[in-house]
Structures are given as structure tokens and as C-alpha cells.
Short mmCIF file of N, CA, C and O in Angstrom, two decimals:
data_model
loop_
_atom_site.label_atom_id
_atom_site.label_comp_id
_atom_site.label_asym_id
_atom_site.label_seq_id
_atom_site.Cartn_x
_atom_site.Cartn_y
_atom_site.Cartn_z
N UNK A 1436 73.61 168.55 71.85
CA UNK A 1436 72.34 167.91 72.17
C UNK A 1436 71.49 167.87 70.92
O UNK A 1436 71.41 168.78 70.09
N UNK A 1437 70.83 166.64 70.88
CA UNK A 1437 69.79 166.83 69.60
C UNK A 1437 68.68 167.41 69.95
O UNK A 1437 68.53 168.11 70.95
N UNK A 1438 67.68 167.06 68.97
CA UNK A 1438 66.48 168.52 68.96
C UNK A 1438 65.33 167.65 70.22
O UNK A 1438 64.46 168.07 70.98
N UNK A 1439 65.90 166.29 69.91
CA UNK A 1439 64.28 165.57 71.25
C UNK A 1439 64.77 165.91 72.58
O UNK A 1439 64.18 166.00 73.65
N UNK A 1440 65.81 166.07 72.31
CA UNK A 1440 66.72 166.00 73.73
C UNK A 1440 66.44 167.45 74.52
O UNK A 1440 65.78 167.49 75.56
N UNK A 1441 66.86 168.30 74.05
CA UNK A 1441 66.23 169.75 74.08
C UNK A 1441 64.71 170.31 74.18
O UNK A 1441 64.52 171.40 74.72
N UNK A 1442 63.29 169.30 73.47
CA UNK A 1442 62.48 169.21 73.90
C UNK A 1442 62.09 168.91 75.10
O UNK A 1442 61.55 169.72 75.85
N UNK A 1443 62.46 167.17 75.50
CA UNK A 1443 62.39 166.98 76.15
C UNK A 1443 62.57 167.93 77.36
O UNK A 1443 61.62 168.23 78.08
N UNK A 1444 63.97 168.44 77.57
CA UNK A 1444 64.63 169.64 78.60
C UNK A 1444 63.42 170.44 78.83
O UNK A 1444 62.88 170.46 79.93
N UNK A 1445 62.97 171.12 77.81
CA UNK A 1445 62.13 171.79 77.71
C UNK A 1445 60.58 172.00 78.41
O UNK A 1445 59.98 172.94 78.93
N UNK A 1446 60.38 171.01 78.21
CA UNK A 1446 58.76 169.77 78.52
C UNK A 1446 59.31 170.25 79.99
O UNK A 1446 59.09 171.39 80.39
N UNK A 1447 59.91 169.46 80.62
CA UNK A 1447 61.16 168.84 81.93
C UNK A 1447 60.53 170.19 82.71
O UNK A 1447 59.58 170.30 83.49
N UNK A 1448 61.42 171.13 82.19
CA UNK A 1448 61.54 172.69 83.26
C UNK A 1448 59.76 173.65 82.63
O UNK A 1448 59.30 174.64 83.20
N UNK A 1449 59.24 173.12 81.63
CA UNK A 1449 57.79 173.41 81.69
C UNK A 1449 57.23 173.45 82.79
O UNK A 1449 56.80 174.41 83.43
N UNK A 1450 57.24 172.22 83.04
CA UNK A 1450 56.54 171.32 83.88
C UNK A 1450 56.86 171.63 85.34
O UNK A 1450 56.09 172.07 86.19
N UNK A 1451 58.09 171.33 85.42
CA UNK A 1451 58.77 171.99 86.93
C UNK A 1451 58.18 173.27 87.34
O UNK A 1451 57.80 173.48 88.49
N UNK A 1452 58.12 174.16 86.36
CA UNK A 1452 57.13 175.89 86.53
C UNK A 1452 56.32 175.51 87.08
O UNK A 1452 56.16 175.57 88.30
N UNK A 1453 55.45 174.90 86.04
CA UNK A 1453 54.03 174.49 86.76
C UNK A 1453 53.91 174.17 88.40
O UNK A 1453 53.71 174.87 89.40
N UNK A 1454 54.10 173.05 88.19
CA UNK A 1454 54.16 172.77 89.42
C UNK A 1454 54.68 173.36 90.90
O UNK A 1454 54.03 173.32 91.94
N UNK A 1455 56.22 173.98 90.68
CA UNK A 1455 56.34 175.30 91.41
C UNK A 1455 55.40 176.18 91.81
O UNK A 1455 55.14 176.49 92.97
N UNK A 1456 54.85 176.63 90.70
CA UNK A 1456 53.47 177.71 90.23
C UNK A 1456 52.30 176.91 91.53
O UNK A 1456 51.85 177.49 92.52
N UNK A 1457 52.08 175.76 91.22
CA UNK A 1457 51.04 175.45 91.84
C UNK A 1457 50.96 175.38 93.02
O UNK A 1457 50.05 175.81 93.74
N UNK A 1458 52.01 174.78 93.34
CA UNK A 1458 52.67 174.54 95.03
C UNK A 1458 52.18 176.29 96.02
O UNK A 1458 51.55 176.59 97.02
N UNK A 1459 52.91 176.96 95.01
CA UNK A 1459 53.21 178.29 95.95
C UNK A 1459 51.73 178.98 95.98
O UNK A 1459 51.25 179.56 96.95
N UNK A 1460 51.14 178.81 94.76
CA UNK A 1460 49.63 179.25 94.91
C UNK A 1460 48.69 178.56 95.82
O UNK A 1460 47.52 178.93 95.74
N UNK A 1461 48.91 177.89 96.44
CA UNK A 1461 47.96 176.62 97.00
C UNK A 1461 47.58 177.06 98.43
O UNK A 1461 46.58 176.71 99.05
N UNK A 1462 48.56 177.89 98.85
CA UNK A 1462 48.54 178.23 100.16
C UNK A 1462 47.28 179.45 100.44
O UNK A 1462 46.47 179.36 101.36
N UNK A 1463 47.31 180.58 99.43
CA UNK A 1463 46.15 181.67 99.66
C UNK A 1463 44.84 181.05 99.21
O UNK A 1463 43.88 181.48 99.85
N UNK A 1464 44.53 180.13 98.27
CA UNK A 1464 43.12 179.42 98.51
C UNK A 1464 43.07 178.31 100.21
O UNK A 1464 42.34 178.28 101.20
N UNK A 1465 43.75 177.88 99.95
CA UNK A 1465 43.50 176.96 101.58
C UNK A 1465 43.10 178.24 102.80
O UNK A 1465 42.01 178.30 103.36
N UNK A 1466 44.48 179.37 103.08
CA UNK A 1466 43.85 179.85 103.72
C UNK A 1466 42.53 181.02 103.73
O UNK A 1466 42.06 181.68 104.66
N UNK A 1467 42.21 180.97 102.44
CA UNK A 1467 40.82 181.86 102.26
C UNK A 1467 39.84 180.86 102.40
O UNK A 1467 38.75 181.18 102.89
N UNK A 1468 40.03 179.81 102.08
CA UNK A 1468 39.09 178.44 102.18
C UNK A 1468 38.41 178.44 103.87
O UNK A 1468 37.27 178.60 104.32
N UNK A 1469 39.92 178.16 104.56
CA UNK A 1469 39.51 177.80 106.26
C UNK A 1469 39.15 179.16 106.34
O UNK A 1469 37.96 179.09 106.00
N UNK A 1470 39.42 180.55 106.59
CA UNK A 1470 39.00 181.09 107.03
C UNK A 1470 36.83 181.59 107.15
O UNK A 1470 36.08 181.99 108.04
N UNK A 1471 36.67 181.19 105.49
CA UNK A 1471 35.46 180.93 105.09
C UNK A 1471 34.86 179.68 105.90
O UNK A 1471 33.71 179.71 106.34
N UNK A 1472 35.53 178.85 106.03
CA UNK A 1472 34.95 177.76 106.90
C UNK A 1472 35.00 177.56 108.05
O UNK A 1472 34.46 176.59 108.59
N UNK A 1473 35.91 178.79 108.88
CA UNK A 1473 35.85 178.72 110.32
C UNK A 1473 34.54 179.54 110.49
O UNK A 1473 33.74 179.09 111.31
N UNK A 1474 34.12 180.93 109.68
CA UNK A 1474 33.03 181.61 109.84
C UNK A 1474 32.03 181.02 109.49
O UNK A 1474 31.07 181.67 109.91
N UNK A 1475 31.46 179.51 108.57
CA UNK A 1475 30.43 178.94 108.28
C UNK A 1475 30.27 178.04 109.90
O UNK A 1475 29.21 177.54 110.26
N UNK A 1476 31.47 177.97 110.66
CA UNK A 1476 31.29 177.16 111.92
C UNK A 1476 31.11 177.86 112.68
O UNK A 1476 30.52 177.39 113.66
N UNK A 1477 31.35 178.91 112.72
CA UNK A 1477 30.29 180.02 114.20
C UNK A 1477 29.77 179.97 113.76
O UNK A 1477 29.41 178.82 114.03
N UNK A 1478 28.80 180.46 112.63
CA UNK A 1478 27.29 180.57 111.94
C UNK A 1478 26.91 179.69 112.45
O UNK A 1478 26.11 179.96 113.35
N UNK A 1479 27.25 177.98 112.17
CA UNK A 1479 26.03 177.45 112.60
C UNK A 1479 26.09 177.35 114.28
O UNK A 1479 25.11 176.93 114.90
N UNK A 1480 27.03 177.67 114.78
CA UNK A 1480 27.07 177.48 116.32
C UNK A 1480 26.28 178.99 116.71
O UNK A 1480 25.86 178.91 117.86
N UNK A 1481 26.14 179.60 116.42
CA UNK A 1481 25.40 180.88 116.71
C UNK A 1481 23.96 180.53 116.71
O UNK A 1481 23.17 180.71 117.62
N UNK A 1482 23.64 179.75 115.04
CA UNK A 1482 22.36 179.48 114.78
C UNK A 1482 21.76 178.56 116.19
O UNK A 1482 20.64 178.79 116.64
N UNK A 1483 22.51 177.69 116.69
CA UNK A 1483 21.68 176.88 117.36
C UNK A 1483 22.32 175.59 117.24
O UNK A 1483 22.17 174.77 118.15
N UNK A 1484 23.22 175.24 115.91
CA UNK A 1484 23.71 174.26 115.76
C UNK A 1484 23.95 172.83 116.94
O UNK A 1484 23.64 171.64 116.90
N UNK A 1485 24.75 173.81 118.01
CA UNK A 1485 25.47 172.74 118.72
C UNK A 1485 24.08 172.16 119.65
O UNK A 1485 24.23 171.13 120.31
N UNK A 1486 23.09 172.70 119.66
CA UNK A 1486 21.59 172.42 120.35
C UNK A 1486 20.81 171.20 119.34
O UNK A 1486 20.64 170.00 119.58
N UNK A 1487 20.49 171.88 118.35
CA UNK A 1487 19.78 171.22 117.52
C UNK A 1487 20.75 170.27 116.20
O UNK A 1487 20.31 169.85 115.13
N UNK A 1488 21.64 170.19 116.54
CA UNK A 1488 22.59 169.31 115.44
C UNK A 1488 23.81 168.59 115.99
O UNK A 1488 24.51 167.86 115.29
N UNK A 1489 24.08 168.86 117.52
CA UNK A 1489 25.42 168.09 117.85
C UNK A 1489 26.28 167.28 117.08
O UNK A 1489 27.51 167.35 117.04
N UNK A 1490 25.71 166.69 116.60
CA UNK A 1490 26.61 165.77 115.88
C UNK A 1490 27.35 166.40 115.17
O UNK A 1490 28.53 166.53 115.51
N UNK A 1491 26.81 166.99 113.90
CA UNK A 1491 27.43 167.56 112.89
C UNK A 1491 28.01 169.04 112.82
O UNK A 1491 28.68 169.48 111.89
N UNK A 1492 27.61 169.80 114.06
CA UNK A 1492 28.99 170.41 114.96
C UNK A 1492 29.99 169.94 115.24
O UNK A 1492 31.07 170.32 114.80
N UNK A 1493 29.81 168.97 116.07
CA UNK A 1493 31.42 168.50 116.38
C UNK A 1493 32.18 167.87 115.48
O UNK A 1493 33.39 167.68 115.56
N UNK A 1494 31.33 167.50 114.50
CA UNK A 1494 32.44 166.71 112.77
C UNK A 1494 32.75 168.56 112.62
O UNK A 1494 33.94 168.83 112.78
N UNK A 1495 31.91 169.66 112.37
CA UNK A 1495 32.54 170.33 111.88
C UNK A 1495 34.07 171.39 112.82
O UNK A 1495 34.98 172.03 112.28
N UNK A 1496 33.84 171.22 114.09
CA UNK A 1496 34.52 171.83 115.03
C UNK A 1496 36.42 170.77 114.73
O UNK A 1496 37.61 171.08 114.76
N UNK A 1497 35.54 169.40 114.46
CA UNK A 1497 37.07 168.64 114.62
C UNK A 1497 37.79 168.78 113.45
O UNK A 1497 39.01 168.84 113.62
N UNK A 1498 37.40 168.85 112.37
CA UNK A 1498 37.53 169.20 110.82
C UNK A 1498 38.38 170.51 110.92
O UNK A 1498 39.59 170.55 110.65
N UNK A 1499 37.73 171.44 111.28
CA UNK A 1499 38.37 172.52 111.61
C UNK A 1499 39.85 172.42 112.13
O UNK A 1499 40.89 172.73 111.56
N UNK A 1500 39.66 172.01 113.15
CA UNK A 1500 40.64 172.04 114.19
C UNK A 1500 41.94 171.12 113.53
O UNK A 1500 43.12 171.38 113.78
N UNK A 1501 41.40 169.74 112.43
CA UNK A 1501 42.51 169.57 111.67
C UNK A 1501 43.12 170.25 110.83
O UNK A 1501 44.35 170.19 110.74
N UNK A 1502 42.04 171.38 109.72
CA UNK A 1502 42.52 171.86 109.46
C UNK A 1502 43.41 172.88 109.21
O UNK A 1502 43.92 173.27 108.16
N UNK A 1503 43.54 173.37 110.72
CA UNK A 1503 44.13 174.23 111.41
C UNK A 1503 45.60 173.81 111.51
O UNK A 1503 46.39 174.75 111.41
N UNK A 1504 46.09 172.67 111.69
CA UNK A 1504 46.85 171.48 112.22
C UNK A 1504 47.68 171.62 110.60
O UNK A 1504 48.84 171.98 110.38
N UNK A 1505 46.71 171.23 109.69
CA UNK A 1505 47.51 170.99 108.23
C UNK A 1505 47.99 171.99 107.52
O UNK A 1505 48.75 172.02 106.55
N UNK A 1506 47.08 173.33 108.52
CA UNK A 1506 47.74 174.85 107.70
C UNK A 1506 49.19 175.12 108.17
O UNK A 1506 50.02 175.75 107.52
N UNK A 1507 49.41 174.46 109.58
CA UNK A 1507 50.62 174.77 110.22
C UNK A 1507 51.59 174.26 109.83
O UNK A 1507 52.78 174.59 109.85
N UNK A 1508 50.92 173.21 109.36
CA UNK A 1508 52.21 172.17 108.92
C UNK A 1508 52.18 171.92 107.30
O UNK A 1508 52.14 171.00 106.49
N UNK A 1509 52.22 173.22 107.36
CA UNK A 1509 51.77 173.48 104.95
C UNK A 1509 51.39 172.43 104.59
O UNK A 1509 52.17 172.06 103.71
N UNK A 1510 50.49 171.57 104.78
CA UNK A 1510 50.15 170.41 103.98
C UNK A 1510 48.45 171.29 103.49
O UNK A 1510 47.36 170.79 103.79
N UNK A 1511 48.57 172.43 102.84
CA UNK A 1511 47.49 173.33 102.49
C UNK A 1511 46.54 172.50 101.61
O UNK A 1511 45.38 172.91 101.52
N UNK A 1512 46.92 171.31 100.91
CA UNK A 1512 46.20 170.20 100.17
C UNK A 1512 44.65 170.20 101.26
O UNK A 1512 43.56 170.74 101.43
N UNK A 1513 45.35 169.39 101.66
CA UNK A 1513 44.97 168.92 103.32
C UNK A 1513 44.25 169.98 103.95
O UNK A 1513 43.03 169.84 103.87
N UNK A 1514 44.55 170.76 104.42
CA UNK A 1514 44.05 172.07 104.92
C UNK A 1514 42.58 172.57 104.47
O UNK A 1514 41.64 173.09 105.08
N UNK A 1515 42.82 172.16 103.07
CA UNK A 1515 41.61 173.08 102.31
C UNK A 1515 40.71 171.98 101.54
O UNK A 1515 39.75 172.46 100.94
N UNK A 1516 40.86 170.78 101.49
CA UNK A 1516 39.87 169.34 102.00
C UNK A 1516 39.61 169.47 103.36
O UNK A 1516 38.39 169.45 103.20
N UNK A 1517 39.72 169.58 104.51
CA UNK A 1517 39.08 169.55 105.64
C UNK A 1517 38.39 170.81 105.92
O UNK A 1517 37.28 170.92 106.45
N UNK A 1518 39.09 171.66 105.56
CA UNK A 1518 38.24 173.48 105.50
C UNK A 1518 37.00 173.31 104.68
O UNK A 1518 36.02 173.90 105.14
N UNK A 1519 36.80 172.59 103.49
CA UNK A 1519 35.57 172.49 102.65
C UNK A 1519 34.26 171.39 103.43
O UNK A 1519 33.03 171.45 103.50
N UNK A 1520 35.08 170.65 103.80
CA UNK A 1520 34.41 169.21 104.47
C UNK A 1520 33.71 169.86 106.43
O UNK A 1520 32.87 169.42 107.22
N UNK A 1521 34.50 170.85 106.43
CA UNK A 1521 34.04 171.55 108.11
C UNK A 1521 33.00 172.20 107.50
O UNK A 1521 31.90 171.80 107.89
N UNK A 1522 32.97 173.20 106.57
CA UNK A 1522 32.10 173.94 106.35
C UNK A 1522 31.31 173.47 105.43
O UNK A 1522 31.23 174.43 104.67
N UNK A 1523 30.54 172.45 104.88
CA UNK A 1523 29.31 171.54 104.25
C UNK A 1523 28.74 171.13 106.23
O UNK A 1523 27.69 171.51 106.75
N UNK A 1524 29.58 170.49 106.73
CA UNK A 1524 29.02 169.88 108.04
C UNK A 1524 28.21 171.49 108.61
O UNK A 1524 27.03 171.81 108.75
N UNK A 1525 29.40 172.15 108.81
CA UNK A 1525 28.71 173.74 109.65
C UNK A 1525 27.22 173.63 109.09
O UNK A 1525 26.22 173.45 109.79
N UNK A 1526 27.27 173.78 107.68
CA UNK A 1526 25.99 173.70 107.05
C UNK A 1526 24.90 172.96 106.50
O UNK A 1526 23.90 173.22 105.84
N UNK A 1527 25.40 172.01 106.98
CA UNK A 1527 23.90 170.92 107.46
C UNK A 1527 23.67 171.43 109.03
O UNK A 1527 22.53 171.39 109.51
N UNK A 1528 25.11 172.04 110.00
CA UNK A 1528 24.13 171.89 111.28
C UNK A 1528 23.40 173.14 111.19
O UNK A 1528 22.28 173.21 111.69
N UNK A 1529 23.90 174.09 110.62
CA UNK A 1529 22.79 175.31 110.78
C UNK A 1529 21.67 174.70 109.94
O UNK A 1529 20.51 174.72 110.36
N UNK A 1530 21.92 174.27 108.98
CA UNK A 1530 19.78 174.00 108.52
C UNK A 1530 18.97 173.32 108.96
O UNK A 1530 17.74 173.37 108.96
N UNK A 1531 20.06 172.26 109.56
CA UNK A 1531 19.18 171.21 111.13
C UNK A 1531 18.47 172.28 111.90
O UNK A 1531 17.24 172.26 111.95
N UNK A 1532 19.34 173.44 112.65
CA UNK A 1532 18.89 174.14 113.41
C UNK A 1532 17.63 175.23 113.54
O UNK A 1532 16.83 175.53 114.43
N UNK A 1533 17.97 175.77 111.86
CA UNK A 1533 17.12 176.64 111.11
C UNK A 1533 15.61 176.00 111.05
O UNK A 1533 14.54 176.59 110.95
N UNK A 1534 15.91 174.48 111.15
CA UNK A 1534 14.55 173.60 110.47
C UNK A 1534 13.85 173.21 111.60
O UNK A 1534 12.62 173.07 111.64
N UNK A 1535 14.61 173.03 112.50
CA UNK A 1535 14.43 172.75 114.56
C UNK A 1535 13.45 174.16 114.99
O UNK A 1535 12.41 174.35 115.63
N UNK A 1536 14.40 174.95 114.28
CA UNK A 1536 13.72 176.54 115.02
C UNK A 1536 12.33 176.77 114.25
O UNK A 1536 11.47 177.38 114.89
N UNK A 1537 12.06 176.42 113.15
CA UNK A 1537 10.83 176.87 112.09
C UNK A 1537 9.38 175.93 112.88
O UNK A 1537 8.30 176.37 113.26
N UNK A 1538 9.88 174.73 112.90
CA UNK A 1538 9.16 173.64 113.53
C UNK A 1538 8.47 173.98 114.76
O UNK A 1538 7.26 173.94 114.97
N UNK A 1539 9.27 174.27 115.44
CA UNK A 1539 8.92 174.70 116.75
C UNK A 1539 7.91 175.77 116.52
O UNK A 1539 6.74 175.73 116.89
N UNK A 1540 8.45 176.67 115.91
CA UNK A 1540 7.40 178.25 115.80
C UNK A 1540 5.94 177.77 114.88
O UNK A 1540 4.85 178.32 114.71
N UNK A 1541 6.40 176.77 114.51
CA UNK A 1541 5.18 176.37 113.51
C UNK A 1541 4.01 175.43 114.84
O UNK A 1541 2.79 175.27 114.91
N UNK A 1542 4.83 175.11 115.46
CA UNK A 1542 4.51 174.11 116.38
C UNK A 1542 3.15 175.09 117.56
O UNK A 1542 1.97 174.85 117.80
N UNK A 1543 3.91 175.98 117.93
CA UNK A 1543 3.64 177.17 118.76
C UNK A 1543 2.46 177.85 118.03
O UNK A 1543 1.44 178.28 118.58
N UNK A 1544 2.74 177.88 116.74
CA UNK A 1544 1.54 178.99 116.14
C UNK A 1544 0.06 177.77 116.09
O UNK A 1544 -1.04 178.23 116.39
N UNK A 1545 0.18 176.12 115.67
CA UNK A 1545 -0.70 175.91 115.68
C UNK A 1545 -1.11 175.52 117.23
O UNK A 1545 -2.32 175.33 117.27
N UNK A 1546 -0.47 175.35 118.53
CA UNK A 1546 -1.39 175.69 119.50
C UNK A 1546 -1.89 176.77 119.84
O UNK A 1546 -2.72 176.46 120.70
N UNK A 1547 -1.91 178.07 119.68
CA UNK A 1547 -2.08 179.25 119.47
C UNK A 1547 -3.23 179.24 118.92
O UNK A 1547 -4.12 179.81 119.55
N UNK A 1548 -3.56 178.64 117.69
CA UNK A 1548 -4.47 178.44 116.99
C UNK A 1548 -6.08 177.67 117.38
O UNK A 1548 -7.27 177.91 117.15
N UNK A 1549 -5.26 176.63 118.09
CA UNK A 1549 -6.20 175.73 118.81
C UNK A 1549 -7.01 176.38 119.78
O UNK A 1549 -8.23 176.30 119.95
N UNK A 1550 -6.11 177.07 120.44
CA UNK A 1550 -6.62 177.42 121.67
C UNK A 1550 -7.58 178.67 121.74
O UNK A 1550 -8.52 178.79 122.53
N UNK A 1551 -7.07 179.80 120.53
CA UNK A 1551 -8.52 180.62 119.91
C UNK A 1551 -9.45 180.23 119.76
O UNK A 1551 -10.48 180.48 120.39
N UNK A 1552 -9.20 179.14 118.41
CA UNK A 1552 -10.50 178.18 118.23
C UNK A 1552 -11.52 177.75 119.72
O UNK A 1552 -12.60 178.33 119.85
N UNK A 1553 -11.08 176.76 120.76
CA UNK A 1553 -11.28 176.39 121.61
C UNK A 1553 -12.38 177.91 122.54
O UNK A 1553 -13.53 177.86 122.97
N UNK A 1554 -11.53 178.88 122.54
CA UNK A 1554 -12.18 180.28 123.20
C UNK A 1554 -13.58 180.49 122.05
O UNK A 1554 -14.76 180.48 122.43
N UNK A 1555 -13.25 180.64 120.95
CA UNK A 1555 -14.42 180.79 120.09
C UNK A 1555 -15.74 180.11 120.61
O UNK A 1555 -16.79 180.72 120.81
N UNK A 1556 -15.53 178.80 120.81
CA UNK A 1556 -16.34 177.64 120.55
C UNK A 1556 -16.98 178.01 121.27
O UNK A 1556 -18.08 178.44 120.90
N UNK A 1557 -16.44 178.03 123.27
CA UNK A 1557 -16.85 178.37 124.16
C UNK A 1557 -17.49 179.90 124.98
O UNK A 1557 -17.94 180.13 126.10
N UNK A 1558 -17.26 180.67 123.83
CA UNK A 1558 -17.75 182.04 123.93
C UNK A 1558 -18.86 182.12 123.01
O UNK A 1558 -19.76 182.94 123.23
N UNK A 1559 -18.90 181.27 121.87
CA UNK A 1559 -20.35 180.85 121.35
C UNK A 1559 -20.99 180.56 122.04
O UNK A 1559 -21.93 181.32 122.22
N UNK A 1560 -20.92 179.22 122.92
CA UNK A 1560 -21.75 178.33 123.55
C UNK A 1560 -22.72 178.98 124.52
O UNK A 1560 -23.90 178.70 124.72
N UNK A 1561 -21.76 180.16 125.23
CA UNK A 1561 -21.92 181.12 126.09
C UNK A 1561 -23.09 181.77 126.07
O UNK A 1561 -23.78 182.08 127.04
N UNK A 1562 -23.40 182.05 124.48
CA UNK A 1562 -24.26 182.79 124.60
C UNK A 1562 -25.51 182.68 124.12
O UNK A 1562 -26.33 183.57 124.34
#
């Protein structure tokens, strides 16, 4: 064999490593990925999500549930694009929810407010 030829070979089964290498590694990020992203999807379903965000619960519940689908069937590529894409959704619905729940209490404190005021006025007037 000449010397390109032997490079080449070389390059060839480099490369093949690699890629081997990559394949077999691919699987413990996907499943550390979903597992991180099944717990960002109770979070926001705990928070309130499925109340105050429906929508973007159920993108993240179905996401999930594919990616559950692509872990089984090693397509861990796959797996851990829908595991990232469930858990961004989880987390718009929890800050929907977070922002639903603040609102409200904000909502509550200024009738609260009013209605002191209102007692003030009339316990002045009173007297």
C-alpha cells in the first residue's frame, strides 16, 4: 500500500471511532435530558400549569410522551430534541402559572386596599 492509501485507512477508522464514540455516548445525555424534563413537567403541573396554561402543558405532556417513545426505540437523537422542547414548554407553563398566581394576589391585595380605604373614609365621615 502507498503512504495516501494508508492515510486515507487511517482518516477511514479515525473517523469510524468517532462516530462509534458518539453513537454510544448519546444515550446517557438523552436519558439525563428526559429525565430533567419529565421533572420540569410535574413542576409546572404542580405549579398550576395545566389550570393556568393548558395549552402549553399538553405540548409539553405530548413531547414527553414522544420522547419516551424515541428512548425505547434508541432513536436518543430524537429523544433528547423532544426532552429539551417538553421542558422549555413545561416552562413557559409554569411562568404562565407563576404570573396567573402573582396577578391574582396582586389583584386581591388591591381590593383589600380599596376596601380599608372605603372603611377609613366612612369612619371619618362618622365622626
Amino acid at each position: 500500500m502507498n503512504k495516501n492509501a494508508n492515510l486515507s485507512l487511517a482518516v477511514l477508522a479515525a473517523a469510524t471511532l468517532v462516530f462509534i464514540a458518539g453513537c454510544s455516548s448519546m444515550k446517557t445525555p438523552a436519558t439525563a435530558n428526559v429525565a430533567v424534563s419529565k421533572a420540569a413537567v410535574e413542576n409546572a403541573s404542580g405549579a398550576g400549569g395545566a389550570e393556568f396554561a393548558p395549552v402549553e402543558m399538553a405540548s409539553a405532556r405530548d413531547k414527553m410522551a414522544l420522547a419516551n417513545k424515541a428512548m425505547a426505540a434508541k432513536d436518543y437523537k430524537l429523544a433528547n430534541d423532544l426532552a429539551t422542547q417538553a421542558q422549555a414548554d413545561a416552562k413557559l407553563a409554569q411562568g404562565k402559572a407563576n404570573s396567573s398566581k402573582a396577578q391574582a394576589a396582586a389583584d386581591a391585595l388591591q381590593d383589600d386596599i380599596r376596601v380599608l380605604r372605603e372603611e377609613l373614609i366612612r369612619s371619618s365621615a362618622n365622626k
